[in-house]
mmCIF file of C-alpha atoms in Angstrom:
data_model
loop_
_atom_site.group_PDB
_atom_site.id
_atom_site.type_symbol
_atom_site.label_atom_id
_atom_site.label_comp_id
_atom_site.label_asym_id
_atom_site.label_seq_id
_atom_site.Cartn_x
_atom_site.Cartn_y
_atom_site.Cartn_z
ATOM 1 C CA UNK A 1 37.429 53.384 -51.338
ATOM 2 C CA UNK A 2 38.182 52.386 -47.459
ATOM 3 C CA UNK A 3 34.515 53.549 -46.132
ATOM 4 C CA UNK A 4 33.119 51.877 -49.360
ATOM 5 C CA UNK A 5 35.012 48.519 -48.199
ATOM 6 C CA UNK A 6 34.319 49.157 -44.424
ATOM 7 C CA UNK A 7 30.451 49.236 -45.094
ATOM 8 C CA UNK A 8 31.046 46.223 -47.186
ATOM 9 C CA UNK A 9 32.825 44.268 -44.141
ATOM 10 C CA UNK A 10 30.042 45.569 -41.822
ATOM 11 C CA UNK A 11 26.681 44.559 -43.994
ATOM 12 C CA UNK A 12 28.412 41.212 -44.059
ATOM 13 C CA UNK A 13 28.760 41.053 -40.320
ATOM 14 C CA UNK A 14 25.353 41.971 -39.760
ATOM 15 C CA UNK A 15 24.118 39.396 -42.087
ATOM 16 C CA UNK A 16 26.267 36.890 -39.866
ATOM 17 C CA UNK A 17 24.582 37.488 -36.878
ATOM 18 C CA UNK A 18 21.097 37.463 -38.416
ATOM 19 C CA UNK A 19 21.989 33.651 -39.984
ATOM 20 C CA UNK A 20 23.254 32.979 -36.392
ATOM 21 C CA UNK A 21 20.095 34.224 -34.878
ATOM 22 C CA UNK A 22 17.625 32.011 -36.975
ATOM 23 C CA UNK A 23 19.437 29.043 -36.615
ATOM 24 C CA UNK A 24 17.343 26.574 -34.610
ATOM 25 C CA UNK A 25 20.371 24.024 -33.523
ATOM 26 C CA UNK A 26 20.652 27.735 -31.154
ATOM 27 C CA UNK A 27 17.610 27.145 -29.340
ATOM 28 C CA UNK A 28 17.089 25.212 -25.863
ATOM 29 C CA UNK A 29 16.814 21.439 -25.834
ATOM 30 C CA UNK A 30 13.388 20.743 -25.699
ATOM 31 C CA UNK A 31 14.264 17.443 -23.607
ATOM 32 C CA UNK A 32 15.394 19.747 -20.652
ATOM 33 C CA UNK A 33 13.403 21.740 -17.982
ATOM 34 C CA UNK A 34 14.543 24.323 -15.975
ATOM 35 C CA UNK A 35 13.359 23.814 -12.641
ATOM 36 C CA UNK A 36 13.612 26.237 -9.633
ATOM 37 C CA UNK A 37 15.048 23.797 -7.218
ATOM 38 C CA UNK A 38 17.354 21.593 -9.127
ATOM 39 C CA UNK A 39 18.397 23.552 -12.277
ATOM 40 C CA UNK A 40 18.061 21.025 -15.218
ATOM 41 C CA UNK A 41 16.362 18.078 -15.422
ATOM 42 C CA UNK A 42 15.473 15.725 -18.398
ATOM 43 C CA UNK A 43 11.618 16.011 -18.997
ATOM 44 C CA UNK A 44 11.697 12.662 -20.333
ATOM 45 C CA UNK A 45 12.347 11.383 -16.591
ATOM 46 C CA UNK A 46 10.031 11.448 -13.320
ATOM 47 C CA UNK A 47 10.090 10.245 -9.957
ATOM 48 C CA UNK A 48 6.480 8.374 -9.077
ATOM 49 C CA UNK A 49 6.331 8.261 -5.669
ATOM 50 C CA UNK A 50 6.351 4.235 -5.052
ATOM 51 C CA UNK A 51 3.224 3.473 -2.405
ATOM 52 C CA UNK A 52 4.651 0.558 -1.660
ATOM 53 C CA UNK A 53 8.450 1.522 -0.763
ATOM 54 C CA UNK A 54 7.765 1.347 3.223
ATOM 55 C CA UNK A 55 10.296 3.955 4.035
ATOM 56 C CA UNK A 56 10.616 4.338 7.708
ATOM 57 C CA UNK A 57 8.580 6.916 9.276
ATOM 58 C CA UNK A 58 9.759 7.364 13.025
ATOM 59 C CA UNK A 59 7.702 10.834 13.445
ATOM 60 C CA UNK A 60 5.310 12.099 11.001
ATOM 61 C CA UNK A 61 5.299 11.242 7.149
ATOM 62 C CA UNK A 62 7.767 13.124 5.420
ATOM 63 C CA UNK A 63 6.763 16.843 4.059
ATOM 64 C CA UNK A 64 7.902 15.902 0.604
ATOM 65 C CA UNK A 65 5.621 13.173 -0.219
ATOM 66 C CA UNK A 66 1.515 14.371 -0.260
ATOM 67 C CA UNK A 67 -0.887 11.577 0.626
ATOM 68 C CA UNK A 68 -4.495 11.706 -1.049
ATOM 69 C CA UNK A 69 -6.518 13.873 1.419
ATOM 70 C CA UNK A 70 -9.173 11.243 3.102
ATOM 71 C CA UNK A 71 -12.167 12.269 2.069
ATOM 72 C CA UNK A 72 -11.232 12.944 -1.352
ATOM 73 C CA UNK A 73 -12.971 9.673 -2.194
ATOM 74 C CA UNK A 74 -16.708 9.082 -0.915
ATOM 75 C CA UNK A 75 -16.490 5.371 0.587
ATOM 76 C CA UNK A 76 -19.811 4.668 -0.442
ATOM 77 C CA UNK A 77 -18.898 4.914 -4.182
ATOM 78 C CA UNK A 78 -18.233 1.959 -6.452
ATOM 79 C CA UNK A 79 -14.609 0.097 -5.905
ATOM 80 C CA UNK A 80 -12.411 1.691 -8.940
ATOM 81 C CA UNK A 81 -11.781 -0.932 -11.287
ATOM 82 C CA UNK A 82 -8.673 -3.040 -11.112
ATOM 83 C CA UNK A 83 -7.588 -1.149 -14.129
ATOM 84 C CA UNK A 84 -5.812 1.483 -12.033
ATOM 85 C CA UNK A 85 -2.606 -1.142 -11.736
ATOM 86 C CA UNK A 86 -2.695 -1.791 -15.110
ATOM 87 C CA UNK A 87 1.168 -2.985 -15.011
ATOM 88 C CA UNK A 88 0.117 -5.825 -12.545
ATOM 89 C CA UNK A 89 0.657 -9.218 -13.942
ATOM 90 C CA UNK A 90 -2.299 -11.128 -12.518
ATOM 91 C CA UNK A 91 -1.114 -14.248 -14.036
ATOM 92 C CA UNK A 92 -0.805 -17.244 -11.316
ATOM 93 C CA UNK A 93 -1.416 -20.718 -12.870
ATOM 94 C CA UNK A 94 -2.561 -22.174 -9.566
ATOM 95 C CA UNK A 95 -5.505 -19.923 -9.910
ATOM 96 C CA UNK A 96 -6.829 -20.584 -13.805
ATOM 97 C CA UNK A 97 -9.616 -22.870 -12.976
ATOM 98 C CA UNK A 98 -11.183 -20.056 -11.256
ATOM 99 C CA UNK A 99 -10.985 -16.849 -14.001
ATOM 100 C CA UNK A 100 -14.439 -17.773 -14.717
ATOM 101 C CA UNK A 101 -15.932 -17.268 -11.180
ATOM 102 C CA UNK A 102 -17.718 -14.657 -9.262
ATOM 103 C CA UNK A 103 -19.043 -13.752 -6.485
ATOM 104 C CA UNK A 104 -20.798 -16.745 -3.909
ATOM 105 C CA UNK A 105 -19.006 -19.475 -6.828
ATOM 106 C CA UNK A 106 -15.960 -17.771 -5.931
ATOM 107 C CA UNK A 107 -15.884 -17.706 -2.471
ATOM 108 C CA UNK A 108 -16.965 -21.215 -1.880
ATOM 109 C CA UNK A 109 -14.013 -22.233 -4.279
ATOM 110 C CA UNK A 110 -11.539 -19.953 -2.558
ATOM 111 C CA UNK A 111 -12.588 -21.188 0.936
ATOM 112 C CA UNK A 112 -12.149 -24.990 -0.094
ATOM 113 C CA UNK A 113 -8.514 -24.123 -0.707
ATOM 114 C CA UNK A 114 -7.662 -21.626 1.931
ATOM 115 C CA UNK A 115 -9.536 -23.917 4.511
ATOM 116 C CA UNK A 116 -7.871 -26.605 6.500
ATOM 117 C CA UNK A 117 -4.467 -25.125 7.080
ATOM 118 C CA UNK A 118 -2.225 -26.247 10.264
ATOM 119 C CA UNK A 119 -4.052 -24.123 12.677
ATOM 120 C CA UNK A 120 -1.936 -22.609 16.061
ATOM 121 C CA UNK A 121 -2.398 -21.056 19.105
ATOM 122 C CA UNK A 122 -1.897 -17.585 19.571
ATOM 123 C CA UNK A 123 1.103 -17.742 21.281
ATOM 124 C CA UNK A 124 2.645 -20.078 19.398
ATOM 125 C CA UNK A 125 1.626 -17.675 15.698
ATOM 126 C CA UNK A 126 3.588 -14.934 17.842
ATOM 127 C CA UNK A 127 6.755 -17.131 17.850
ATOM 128 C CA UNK A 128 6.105 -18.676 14.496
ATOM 129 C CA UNK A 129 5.292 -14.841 12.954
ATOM 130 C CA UNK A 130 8.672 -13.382 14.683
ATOM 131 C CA UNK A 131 11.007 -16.375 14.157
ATOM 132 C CA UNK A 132 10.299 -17.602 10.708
ATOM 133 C CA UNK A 133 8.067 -14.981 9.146
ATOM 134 C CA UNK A 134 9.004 -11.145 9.949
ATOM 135 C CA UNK A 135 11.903 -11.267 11.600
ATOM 136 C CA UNK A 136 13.803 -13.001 9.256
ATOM 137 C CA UNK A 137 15.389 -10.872 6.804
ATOM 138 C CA UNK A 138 12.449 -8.220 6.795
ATOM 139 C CA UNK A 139 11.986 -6.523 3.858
ATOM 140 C CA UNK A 140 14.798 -7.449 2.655
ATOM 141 C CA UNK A 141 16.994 -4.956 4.767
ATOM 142 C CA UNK A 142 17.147 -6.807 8.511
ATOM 143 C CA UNK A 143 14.322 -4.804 9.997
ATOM 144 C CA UNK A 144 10.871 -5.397 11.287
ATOM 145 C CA UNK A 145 8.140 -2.993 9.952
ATOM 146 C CA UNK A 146 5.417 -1.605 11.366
ATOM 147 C CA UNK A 147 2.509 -1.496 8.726
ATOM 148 C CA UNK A 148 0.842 1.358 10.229
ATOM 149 C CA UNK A 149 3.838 3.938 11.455
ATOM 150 C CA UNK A 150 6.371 2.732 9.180
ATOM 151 C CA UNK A 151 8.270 2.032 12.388
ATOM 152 C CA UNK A 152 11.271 -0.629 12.715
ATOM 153 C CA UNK A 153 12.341 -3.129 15.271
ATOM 154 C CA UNK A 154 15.320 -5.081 15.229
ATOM 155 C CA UNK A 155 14.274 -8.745 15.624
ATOM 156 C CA UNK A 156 15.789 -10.534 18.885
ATOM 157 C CA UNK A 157 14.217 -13.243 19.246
ATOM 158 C CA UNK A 158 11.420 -12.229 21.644
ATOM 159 C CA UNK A 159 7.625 -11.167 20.761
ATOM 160 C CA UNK A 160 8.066 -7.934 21.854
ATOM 161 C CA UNK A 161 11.457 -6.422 20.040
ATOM 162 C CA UNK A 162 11.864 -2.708 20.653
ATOM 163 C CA UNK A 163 8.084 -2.312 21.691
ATOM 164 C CA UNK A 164 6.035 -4.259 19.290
ATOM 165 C CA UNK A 165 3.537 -6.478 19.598
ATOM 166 C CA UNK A 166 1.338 -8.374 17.295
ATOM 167 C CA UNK A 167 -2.251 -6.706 15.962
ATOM 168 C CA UNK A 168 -4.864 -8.856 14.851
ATOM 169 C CA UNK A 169 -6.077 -6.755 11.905
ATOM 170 C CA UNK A 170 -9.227 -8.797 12.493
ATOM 171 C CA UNK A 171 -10.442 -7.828 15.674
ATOM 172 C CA UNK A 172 -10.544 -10.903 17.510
ATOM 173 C CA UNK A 173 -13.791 -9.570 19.340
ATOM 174 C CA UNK A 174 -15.175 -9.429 15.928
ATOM 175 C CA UNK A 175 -14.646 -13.230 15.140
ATOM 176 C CA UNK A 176 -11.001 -13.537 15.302
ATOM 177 C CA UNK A 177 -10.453 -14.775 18.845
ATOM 178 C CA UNK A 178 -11.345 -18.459 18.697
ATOM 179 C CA UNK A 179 -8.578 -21.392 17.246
ATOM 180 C CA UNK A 180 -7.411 -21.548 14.587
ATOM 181 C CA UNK A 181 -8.409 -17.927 13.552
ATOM 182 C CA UNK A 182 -6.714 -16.225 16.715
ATOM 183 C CA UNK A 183 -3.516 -17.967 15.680
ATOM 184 C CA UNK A 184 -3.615 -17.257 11.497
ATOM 185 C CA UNK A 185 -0.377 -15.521 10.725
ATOM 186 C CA UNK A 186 -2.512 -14.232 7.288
ATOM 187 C CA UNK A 187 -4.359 -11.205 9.410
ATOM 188 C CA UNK A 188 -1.046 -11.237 12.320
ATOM 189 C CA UNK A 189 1.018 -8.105 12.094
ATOM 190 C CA UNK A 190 4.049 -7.085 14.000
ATOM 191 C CA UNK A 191 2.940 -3.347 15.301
ATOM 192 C CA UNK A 192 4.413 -0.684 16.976
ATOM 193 C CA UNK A 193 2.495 -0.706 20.704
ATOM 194 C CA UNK A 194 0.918 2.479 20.414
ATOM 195 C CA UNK A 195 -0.513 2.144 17.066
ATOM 196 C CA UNK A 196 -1.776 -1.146 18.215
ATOM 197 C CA UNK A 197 -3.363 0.542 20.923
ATOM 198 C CA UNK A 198 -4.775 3.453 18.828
ATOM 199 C CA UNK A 199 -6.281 0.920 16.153
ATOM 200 C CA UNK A 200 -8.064 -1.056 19.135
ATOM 201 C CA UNK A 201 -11.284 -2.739 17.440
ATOM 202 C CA UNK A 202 -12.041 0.341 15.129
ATOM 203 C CA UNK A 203 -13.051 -0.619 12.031
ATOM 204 C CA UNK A 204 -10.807 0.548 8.834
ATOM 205 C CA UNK A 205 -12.174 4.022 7.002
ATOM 206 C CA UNK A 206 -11.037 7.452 5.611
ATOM 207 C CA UNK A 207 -11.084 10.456 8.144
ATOM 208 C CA UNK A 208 -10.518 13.723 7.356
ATOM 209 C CA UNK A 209 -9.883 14.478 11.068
ATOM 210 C CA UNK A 210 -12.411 17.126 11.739
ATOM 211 C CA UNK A 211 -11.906 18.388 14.979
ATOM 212 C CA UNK A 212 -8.639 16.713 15.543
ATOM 213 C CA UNK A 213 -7.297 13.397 15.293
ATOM 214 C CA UNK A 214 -7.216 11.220 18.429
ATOM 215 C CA UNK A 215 -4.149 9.618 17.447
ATOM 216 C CA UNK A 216 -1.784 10.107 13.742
ATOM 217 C CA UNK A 217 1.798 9.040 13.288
ATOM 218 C CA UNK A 218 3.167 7.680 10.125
ATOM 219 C CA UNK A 219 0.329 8.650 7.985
ATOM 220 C CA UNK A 220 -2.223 6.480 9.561
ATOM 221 C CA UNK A 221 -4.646 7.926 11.683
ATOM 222 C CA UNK A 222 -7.898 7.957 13.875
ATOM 223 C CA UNK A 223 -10.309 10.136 13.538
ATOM 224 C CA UNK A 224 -14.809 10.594 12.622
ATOM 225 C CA UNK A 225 -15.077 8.594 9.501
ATOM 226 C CA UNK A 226 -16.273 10.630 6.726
ATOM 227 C CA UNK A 227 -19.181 8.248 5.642
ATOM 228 C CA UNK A 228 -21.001 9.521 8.482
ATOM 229 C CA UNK A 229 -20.149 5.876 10.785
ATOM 230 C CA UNK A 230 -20.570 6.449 14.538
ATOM 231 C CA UNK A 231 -18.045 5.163 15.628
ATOM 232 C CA UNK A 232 -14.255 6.792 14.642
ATOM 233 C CA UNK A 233 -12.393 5.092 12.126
ATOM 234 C CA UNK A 234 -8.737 4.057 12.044
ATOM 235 C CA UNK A 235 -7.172 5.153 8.599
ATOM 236 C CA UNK A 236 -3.802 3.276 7.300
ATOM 237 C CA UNK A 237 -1.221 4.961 5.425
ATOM 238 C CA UNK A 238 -0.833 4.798 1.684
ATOM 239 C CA UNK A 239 1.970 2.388 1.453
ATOM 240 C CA UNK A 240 0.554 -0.511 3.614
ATOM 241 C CA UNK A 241 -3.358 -0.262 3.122
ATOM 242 C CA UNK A 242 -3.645 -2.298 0.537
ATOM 243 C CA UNK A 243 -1.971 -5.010 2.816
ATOM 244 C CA UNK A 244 -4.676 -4.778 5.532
ATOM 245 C CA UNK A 245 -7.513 -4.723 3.107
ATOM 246 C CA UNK A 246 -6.042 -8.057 1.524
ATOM 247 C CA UNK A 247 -5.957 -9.730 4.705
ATOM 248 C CA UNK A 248 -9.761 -8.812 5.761
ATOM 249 C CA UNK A 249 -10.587 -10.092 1.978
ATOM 250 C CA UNK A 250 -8.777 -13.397 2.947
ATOM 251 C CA UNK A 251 -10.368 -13.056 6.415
ATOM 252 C CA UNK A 252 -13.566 -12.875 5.709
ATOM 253 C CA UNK A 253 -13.337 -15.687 3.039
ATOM 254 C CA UNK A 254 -11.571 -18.470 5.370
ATOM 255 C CA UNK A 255 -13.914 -18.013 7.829
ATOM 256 C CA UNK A 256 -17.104 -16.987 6.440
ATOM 257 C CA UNK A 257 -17.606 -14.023 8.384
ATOM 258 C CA UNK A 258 -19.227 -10.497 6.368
ATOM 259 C CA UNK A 259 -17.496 -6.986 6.134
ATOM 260 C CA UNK A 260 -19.455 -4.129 7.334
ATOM 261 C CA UNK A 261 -20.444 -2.282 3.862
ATOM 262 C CA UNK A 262 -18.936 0.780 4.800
ATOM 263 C CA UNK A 263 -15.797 -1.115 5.751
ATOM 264 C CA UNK A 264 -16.091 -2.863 2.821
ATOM 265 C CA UNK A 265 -16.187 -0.386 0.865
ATOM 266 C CA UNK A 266 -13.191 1.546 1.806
ATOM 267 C CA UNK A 267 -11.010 -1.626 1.879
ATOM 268 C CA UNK A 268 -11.564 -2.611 -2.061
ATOM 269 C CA UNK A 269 -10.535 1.257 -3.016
ATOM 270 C CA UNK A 270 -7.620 0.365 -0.685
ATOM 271 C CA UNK A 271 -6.924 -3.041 -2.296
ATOM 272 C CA UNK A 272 -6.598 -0.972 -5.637
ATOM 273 C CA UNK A 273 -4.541 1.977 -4.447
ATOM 274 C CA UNK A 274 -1.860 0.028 -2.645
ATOM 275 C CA UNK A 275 -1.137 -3.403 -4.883
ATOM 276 C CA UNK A 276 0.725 -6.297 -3.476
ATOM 277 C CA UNK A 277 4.792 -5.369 -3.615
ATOM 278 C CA UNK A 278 7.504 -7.903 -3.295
ATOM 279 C CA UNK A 279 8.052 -8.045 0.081
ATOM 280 C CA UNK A 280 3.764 -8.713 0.859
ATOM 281 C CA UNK A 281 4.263 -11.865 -1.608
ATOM 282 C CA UNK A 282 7.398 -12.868 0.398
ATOM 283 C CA UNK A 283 5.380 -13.153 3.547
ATOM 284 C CA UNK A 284 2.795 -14.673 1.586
ATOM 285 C CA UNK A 285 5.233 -17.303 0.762
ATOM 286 C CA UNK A 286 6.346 -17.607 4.090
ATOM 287 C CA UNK A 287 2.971 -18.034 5.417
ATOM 288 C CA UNK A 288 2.383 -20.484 3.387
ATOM 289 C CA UNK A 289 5.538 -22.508 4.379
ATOM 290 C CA UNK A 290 4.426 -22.357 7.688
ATOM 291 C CA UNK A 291 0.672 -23.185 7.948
ATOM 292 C CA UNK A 292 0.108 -24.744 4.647
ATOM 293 C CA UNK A 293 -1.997 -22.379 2.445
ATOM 294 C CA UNK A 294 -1.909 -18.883 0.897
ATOM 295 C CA UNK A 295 -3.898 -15.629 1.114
ATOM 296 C CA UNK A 296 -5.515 -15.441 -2.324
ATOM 297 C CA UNK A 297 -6.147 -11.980 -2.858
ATOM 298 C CA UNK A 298 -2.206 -11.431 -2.738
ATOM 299 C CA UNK A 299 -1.710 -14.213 -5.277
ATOM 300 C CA UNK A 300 -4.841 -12.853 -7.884
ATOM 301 C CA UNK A 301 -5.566 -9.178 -6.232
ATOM 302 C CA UNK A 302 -8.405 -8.978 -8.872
ATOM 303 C CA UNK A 303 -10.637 -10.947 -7.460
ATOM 304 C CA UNK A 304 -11.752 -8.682 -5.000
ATOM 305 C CA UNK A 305 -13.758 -7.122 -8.265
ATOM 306 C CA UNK A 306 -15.494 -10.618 -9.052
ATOM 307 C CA UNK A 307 -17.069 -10.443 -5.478
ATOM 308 C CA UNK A 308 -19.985 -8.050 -5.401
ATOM 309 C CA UNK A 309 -20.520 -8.744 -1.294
ATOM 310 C CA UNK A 310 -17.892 -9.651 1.180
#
């Protein structure tokens, strides 16, 4: 009788642990990941690497954070369509009268309004850029940025805090070194010397650095442009390029001066890869405030794609 009632307690064990076994509230949450570095994580989170977060480089871009490789992109392809940002409001009221524009239309309506503007010296756009457009409250955290190193200065009150200077991101021996355009704060840029130097009057491109780069830091770099140009090409880094290529849209507009088509073409994949952050409409605003009218293609970004020819 006490083996008959031991086998009895044990088949009823052993059914236990089968019920146990099936029982799906037992298996893994499907929400969570186990991940080599950081254990668990909830799949239902990610961290997208923000190409507009302008996080100080002082070396070389950090090892974490992988940059498009240069020539993944031909630059003689079609721009990609403005669709890539589809989160982008591109709603600006002072713009509606011009939705239904393209191309020559277009420019001659945006050059009536960004035309006229309180033109200044170059010396005086240095002052007027340091004093009352980026060195006040840069960025929102007190520093000056450089847009191609991701270098900082700490404004004091010169035009040349901890070895900046200004770049004209329009070479001025391209058109940019006459009044008023030598002195429009729109294509200024407070630079880290160097990079200034490096940049020189290259036009903007991808380079995959065959051979070696003549000059990198920050992610931007010079090197043979890999749409077979000449000439090398300077390269900026993901999180300011679409910057640059808005001011050579605005550029070329105000003062009716073309973009080489290679250029060109590298700049509008630029425009759509890097779209305008906070702090570029800030400046845009402060512009603005102090020469009296506004770089478009920060304001309405997709217009770039209703000009065919720059």
């Amino acid at each position: 009788m006490r083996h008959t009632t031991r086998l009895g307690v044990i088949a009823l064990c052993v059914a236990l642990l089968n019920a146990c076994s099936a029982d799906p509230t037992n298996e893994p949450d499907a929400d969570l990941i186990i991940t080599e570095d950081t254990g668990i994580e909830d799949a239902g989170d990610s961290d997208l690497l923000d190409t507009d977060t302008d996080v100080p480089d002082t070396e070389v871009p950090d090892a974490d954070i992988e940059e498009p490789d240069a020539d993944d992109s031909d630059a003689g392809e079609s721009p990609e369509p403005w669709s890539c940002a589809p989160e982008l409001s591109l709603e600006d009221g002072r713009y509606n009268d011009l939705n239904d524009l393209s191309d020559v239309e277009l420019i001659a309506e945006l050059h009536e309004r960004v035309d006229g503007h309180t033109g200044y010296t170059y010396r005086a756009a240095r002052d007027l850029m340091y004093a009352e457009v980026d060195g006040i409250d840069t960025q929102l955290d007190g520093f000056i940025h450089c847009p191609y190193t991701g270098r900082t200065a700490t404004p004091n009150g010169s035009r040349t805090p901890d070895n900046f200077n200004t770049e004209h991101s329009w070479p001025r021996s391209n058109g940019a070194g006459s009044f008023p355009a030598e002195g429009d704060i729109h294509h200024l840029f407070p630079t880290y010397m160097p990079s200034n130097s490096a940049r020189s009057s290259y036009e903007f491109g991808h380079t995959d650095c065959a051979g070696g780069c003549s000059w990198s830091e920050g992610g931007s770099k010079l090197g043979p442009s890999t749409d077979s140009r000449t000439e090398p090409v300077f390269e900026v880094r993901m999180q300011n390029r679409g910057d640059i290529a808005r001011a050579h849209f605005y550029f070329s507009v105000r003062y009716e001066l073309s973009i080489p088509p290679q250029e060109e073409a590298v700049l509008r994949q630029w425009n759509c890869q890097d779209p305008p952050d906070d702090w570029e409409r800030l400046r845009n605003d402060r512009v603005e405030a102090v020469q009296d009218n506004r770089n478009p293609f920060i304001d309405r970004p997709d217009f770039v794609d209703q000009i065919a020819d720059f």
